[in-house]
CSV table of C-alpha atoms in Angstrom, one decimal:
chain,number,residue,atom,x,y,z
A,201,MET,CA,-18.5,-18.3,4.6
A,202,ASN,CA,-22.0,-19.6,4.8
A,203,LYS,CA,-23.6,-19.6,1.3
A,204,GLU,CA,-26.9,-18.4,2.8
A,205,ILE,CA,-25.2,-15.2,4.2
A,206,ILE,CA,-23.8,-14.4,0.7
A,207,GLU,CA,-27.2,-15.0,-0.9
A,208,LYS,CA,-29.1,-12.9,1.7
A,209,VAL,CA,-26.8,-9.9,1.3
A,210,THR,CA,-26.8,-10.3,-2.5
A,211,LYS,CA,-30.6,-10.2,-2.6
A,212,SER,CA,-30.6,-6.9,-0.6
A,213,CYS,CA,-27.9,-5.4,-2.8
A,214,ASN,CA,-29.9,-6.4,-5.9
A,215,GLU,CA,-32.9,-4.5,-4.6
A,216,ILE,CA,-31.1,-1.4,-3.2
A,217,PHE,CA,-28.7,-0.9,-6.0
A,218,ALA,CA,-30.8,-2.0,-8.9
A,219,ASP,CA,-30.3,1.3,-10.8
A,220,GLN,CA,-26.5,1.3,-10.1
A,221,LYS,CA,-25.4,-1.6,-12.3
A,222,ASN,CA,-22.9,0.6,-14.1
A,223,TYR,CA,-21.8,2.6,-11.1
A,224,LYS,CA,-18.7,4.8,-11.6
A,225,LEU,CA,-16.3,5.5,-8.7
A,226,PRO,CA,-15.9,9.2,-7.6
A,227,ASP,CA,-12.8,11.3,-8.3
A,228,GLU,CA,-10.9,10.3,-5.1
A,229,TYR,CA,-10.4,6.8,-6.7
A,230,ASN,CA,-8.4,8.4,-9.5
A,231,TYR,CA,-5.6,10.2,-7.7
A,232,GLY,CA,-2.6,10.9,-9.9
A,233,HIS,CA,-0.1,10.6,-7.0
A,234,LEU,CA,0.3,7.8,-4.6
A,235,PRO,CA,0.9,10.0,-1.5
A,236,LEU,CA,-2.5,11.6,-1.9
A,237,CYS,CA,-4.0,8.1,-1.3
A,238,VAL,CA,-2.1,8.1,2.0
A,239,ILE,CA,-3.4,11.6,3.0
A,240,ASP,CA,-7.0,10.5,2.1
A,241,SER,CA,-6.8,7.2,3.9
A,242,ILE,CA,-5.3,8.6,7.1
A,243,PHE,CA,-7.6,11.6,7.4
A,244,SER,CA,-10.8,9.6,6.5
A,245,ILE,CA,-11.1,7.8,9.8
A,246,GLY,CA,-13.7,9.3,12.1
A,247,VAL,CA,-14.9,12.2,10.0
A,248,LYS,CA,-17.3,13.2,7.3
A,249,TYR,CA,-15.8,12.7,3.9
A,250,GLU,CA,-16.3,16.3,2.9
A,251,ALA,CA,-13.6,17.2,5.5
A,252,VAL,CA,-11.2,14.8,3.9
A,253,LYS,CA,-11.7,16.3,0.5
A,254,ASN,CA,-11.0,19.7,2.0
A,255,VAL,CA,-7.7,18.5,3.5
A,256,VAL,CA,-6.5,17.0,0.2
A,257,ASN,CA,-7.5,20.1,-1.7
A,258,ARG,CA,-5.8,22.4,0.7
A,259,PHE,CA,-2.6,20.4,0.4
A,260,CYS,CA,-2.7,20.4,-3.4
A,261,ASP,CA,-3.6,24.1,-3.6
A,262,HIS,CA,-0.7,25.1,-1.2
A,263,TYR,CA,1.9,23.1,-3.2
A,264,LYS,CA,0.2,23.8,-6.6
A,265,ILE,CA,-0.3,20.0,-7.3
A,266,ASP,CA,-2.8,18.7,-9.8
A,267,LYS,CA,-4.4,15.8,-8.0
A,268,SER,CA,-5.9,14.2,-11.0
A,269,SER,CA,-4.4,11.2,-13.0
A,270,ASN,CA,-4.0,13.5,-16.1
A,271,THR,CA,-0.6,14.8,-14.9
A,272,GLU,CA,2.9,13.6,-14.4
A,273,GLU,CA,3.1,11.6,-11.2
A,274,LEU,CA,5.0,13.0,-8.3
A,275,THR,CA,6.9,10.5,-6.1
A,276,THR,CA,6.7,9.5,-2.4
A,277,SER,CA,10.1,11.1,-1.9
A,278,HIS,CA,9.0,14.3,-3.5
A,279,PHE,CA,6.0,14.6,-1.2
A,280,LEU,CA,8.2,13.8,1.8
A,281,GLU,CA,10.6,16.6,0.8
A,282,LEU,CA,7.7,19.1,0.7
A,283,MET,CA,6.3,17.9,4.1
A,284,GLU,CA,9.7,17.9,5.9
A,285,GLN,CA,10.1,21.6,5.2
A,286,GLN,CA,7.5,22.0,8.0
A,287,THR,CA,6.9,20.5,11.4
A,288,VAL,CA,4.0,18.2,11.7
A,289,GLN,CA,2.3,20.8,13.8
A,290,GLU,CA,2.8,23.4,11.1
A,291,LEU,CA,1.5,21.0,8.5
A,292,ALA,CA,-1.6,20.4,10.5
A,293,GLU,CA,-2.2,24.1,11.2
A,294,ASN,CA,-1.0,25.9,8.1
A,295,ILE,CA,-1.3,23.3,5.2
A,296,TYR,CA,-4.1,20.8,6.1
A,297,LYS,CA,-5.8,23.3,8.5
A,298,ASN,CA,-6.8,20.2,10.4
A,299,ARG,CA,-5.5,19.3,13.8
A,300,GLN,CA,-7.3,15.9,14.2
A,301,ARG,CA,-5.5,13.1,15.8
A,302,THR,CA,-5.4,9.4,14.9
A,303,SER,CA,-7.1,8.4,18.2
A,304,THR,CA,-8.8,10.1,21.1
A,305,VAL,CA,-6.5,8.1,23.4
A,306,SER,CA,-2.8,8.8,23.0
A,307,GLY,CA,-3.2,9.6,19.3
A,308,ILE,CA,-0.8,11.5,17.2
A,309,LEU,CA,-1.6,14.3,14.7
A,310,LYS,CA,-2.9,12.8,11.5
A,311,SER,CA,-0.3,15.0,9.7
A,312,GLU,CA,2.4,13.1,11.5
A,313,ALA,CA,0.8,9.7,10.7
A,314,VAL,CA,0.9,10.7,7.0
A,315,VAL,CA,4.6,11.4,7.2
A,316,LEU,CA,5.3,8.1,9.0
A,317,PHE,CA,3.3,6.2,6.5
A,318,LEU,CA,5.1,7.8,3.6
A,319,LYS,CA,8.5,7.0,5.2
A,320,VAL,CA,7.5,3.3,5.3
A,321,LEU,CA,6.6,3.5,1.7
A,322,GLN,CA,9.9,5.1,0.9
A,323,LYS,CA,11.8,2.4,2.9
A,324,TYR,CA,10.1,-0.3,0.7
A,325,LYS,CA,11.0,1.8,-2.5
A,326,VAL,CA,7.3,2.4,-3.2
A,327,GLU,CA,7.5,5.7,-5.1
A,328,SER,CA,4.5,5.6,-7.5
A,329,LEU,CA,1.2,3.9,-8.1
A,330,ASN,CA,2.9,1.4,-10.3
A,331,ASP,CA,5.0,0.2,-7.3
A,332,ILE,CA,2.0,-0.9,-5.2
A,333,ASP,CA,2.5,-4.6,-6.1
A,334,LYS,CA,5.7,-4.5,-4.1
A,335,ILE,CA,3.8,-4.2,-0.8
A,336,ILE,CA,0.1,-5.3,-1.3
A,337,THR,CA,0.9,-8.8,0.0
A,338,ASN,CA,4.0,-7.9,2.1
A,339,ASP,CA,3.4,-8.9,5.7
A,340,GLN,CA,6.3,-7.0,7.1
A,341,PHE,CA,5.1,-3.8,5.4
A,342,GLU,CA,1.7,-4.3,7.0
A,343,ILE,CA,3.3,-4.8,10.4
A,344,GLU,CA,5.3,-1.6,10.1
A,345,ILE,CA,2.2,0.4,9.1
A,346,LYS,CA,0.1,-1.0,11.9
A,347,LYS,CA,2.8,0.2,14.4
A,348,ILE,CA,1.9,3.8,13.5
A,349,SER,CA,-0.3,5.2,16.2
A,350,GLY,CA,-4.0,4.7,15.3
A,351,GLN,CA,-3.3,2.2,12.5
A,352,LYS,CA,-3.4,-1.1,14.3
A,353,SER,CA,-6.8,-2.2,12.9
A,354,GLY,CA,-5.6,-1.9,9.4
A,355,ILE,CA,-8.7,-0.1,8.2
A,356,SER,CA,-6.7,2.9,6.8
A,357,LEU,CA,-4.2,0.5,5.2
A,358,GLN,CA,-7.1,-1.4,3.4
A,359,TYR,CA,-8.5,1.9,2.2
A,360,PHE,CA,-5.1,3.1,1.0
A,361,PHE,CA,-4.8,-0.1,-1.1
A,362,MET,CA,-8.3,0.6,-2.5
A,363,LEU,CA,-7.4,4.2,-3.4
A,364,ALA,CA,-4.1,3.1,-4.9
A,365,GLY,CA,-5.9,0.7,-7.3
A,366,SER,CA,-6.9,-2.6,-5.7
A,367,ASP,CA,-10.4,-3.5,-7.0
A,368,ASP,CA,-10.6,-6.5,-4.7
A,369,LEU,CA,-10.3,-4.8,-1.3
A,370,ILE,CA,-12.9,-3.1,0.8
A,371,LYS,CA,-12.6,-0.7,3.8
A,372,PRO,CA,-14.4,-2.5,6.6
A,373,ASP,CA,-15.4,0.5,8.6
A,374,ARG,CA,-18.6,1.2,10.7
A,375,MET,CA,-20.7,2.0,7.7
A,376,ILE,CA,-20.0,-1.4,6.1
A,377,LEU,CA,-20.6,-3.2,9.4
A,378,ARG,CA,-23.9,-1.5,10.0
A,379,PHE,CA,-25.1,-2.3,6.5
A,380,LEU,CA,-24.3,-6.0,6.8
A,381,GLU,CA,-25.5,-6.3,10.4
A,382,ASN,CA,-28.8,-4.7,9.5
A,383,ILE,CA,-29.4,-7.2,6.7
A,384,LEU,CA,-28.1,-10.3,8.6
A,385,GLU,CA,-29.5,-9.2,12.0
A,386,GLU,CA,-26.3,-10.5,13.7
A,387,LYS,CA,-22.8,-9.3,14.5
A,388,VAL,CA,-20.2,-9.3,11.7
A,389,SER,CA,-16.5,-9.2,12.2
A,390,LEU,CA,-14.1,-7.0,10.3
A,391,ASN,CA,-12.6,-10.0,8.6
A,392,ASP,CA,-16.0,-11.3,7.6
A,393,CYS,CA,-16.8,-8.0,5.8
A,394,GLN,CA,-14.2,-8.6,3.2
A,395,VAL,CA,-15.2,-12.3,2.7
A,396,ILE,CA,-18.9,-11.4,2.4
A,397,LEU,CA,-18.6,-8.5,0.0
A,398,THR,CA,-16.1,-10.5,-2.2
A,399,GLY,CA,-18.7,-13.2,-2.5
A,400,VAL,CA,-21.6,-10.8,-3.1
A,401,THR,CA,-19.5,-9.0,-5.8
A,402,GLU,CA,-19.2,-12.3,-7.7
A,403,GLN,CA,-23.0,-12.9,-7.4
A,404,LEU,CA,-23.8,-9.4,-8.6
A,405,LYS,CA,-21.6,-9.8,-11.6
A,406,ASN,CA,-23.7,-12.8,-12.5
A,407,ASN,CA,-26.8,-10.6,-12.2
A,408,GLY,CA,-25.6,-8.1,-14.8
A,409,PHE,CA,-23.7,-5.6,-12.5
A,410,ASN,CA,-20.4,-4.0,-13.7
A,411,ILE,CA,-19.1,-4.2,-10.2
A,412,THR,CA,-15.9,-4.8,-8.1
A,413,ALA,CA,-15.5,-5.1,-4.4
A,414,LYS,CA,-14.2,-1.6,-4.3
A,415,LYS,CA,-17.3,-0.2,-6.2
A,416,LEU,CA,-19.6,-2.2,-3.9
A,417,ASP,CA,-17.9,-0.8,-0.8
A,418,ASN,CA,-18.4,2.7,-2.1
A,419,LEU,CA,-22.1,2.1,-3.0
A,420,ILE,CA,-22.8,0.8,0.5
A,421,TRP,CA,-20.9,3.6,2.2
A,422,ASN,CA,-22.8,6.3,0.3
A,423,TYR,CA,-26.1,4.5,0.9
A,424,GLN,CA,-25.4,4.3,4.6
A,425,ARG,CA,-24.4,7.9,4.7
A,426,ASP,CA,-27.6,9.0,3.0
A,427,ILE,CA,-29.9,7.0,5.4
A,428,GLN,CA,-28.2,8.1,8.6
A,429,THR,CA,-28.6,11.5,10.2
A,430,ASP,CA,-25.0,11.5,11.4
A,431,SER,CA,-21.8,10.0,10.2
A,432,PRO,CA,-19.6,7.6,12.2
A,433,THR,CA,-17.0,9.0,14.5
A,434,ILE,CA,-14.9,5.9,15.1
A,435,GLN,CA,-11.1,5.9,15.6
A,436,ASP,CA,-8.9,3.3,13.9
A,437,ASP,CA,-7.5,1.8,17.1
A,438,THR,CA,-10.9,1.3,18.8
A,439,LEU,CA,-11.6,-1.6,16.4
């Protein structure tokens, strides 16, 4: 990556986030159960984040689950057992109270995508947050997740890894693209987003920021949300 690009974005971040050097991530980055990271990452595409929080809260309220990290962790298999007591349609209408689909073209219910994602995790024996290292660099796992309708760009997968604990990954969605393209005044690819923000993170650390790529992603996302009058409505498989 061109050094000038990293420096240009770093300069802007230094100015914009000057008062956020010790930024703390919001509660959704501290889920106590791995499957909640799946629900959040699947339902987050194409909607305002408030709607995602509502979905997670409805699920937890219905099954009386404490979503925080201050409780005994429930496994992937346990969540699947709960979900498979209902059809995906019933999950969407009665539990999540959200009938959104993964894509406007041939998409499936997000409730079904969550179940399919969890089944892949179960196949790879990923039952808890401590198991995430089994799959974070597993190409075959990534291929199987991307076969789920609406997941081929990998944006939800990246976000899942972020929520599950990876400090080094970002979610390269439309908010991040807009931020970088506004600064650089040129098009930026999804792959370049990760490279740029990784480089910027290292530069910001040298400038006194207590920062990770995950934190920087969240800072940018919130900044973009605040300056825009409407939120992005992208679908995962349009990218």
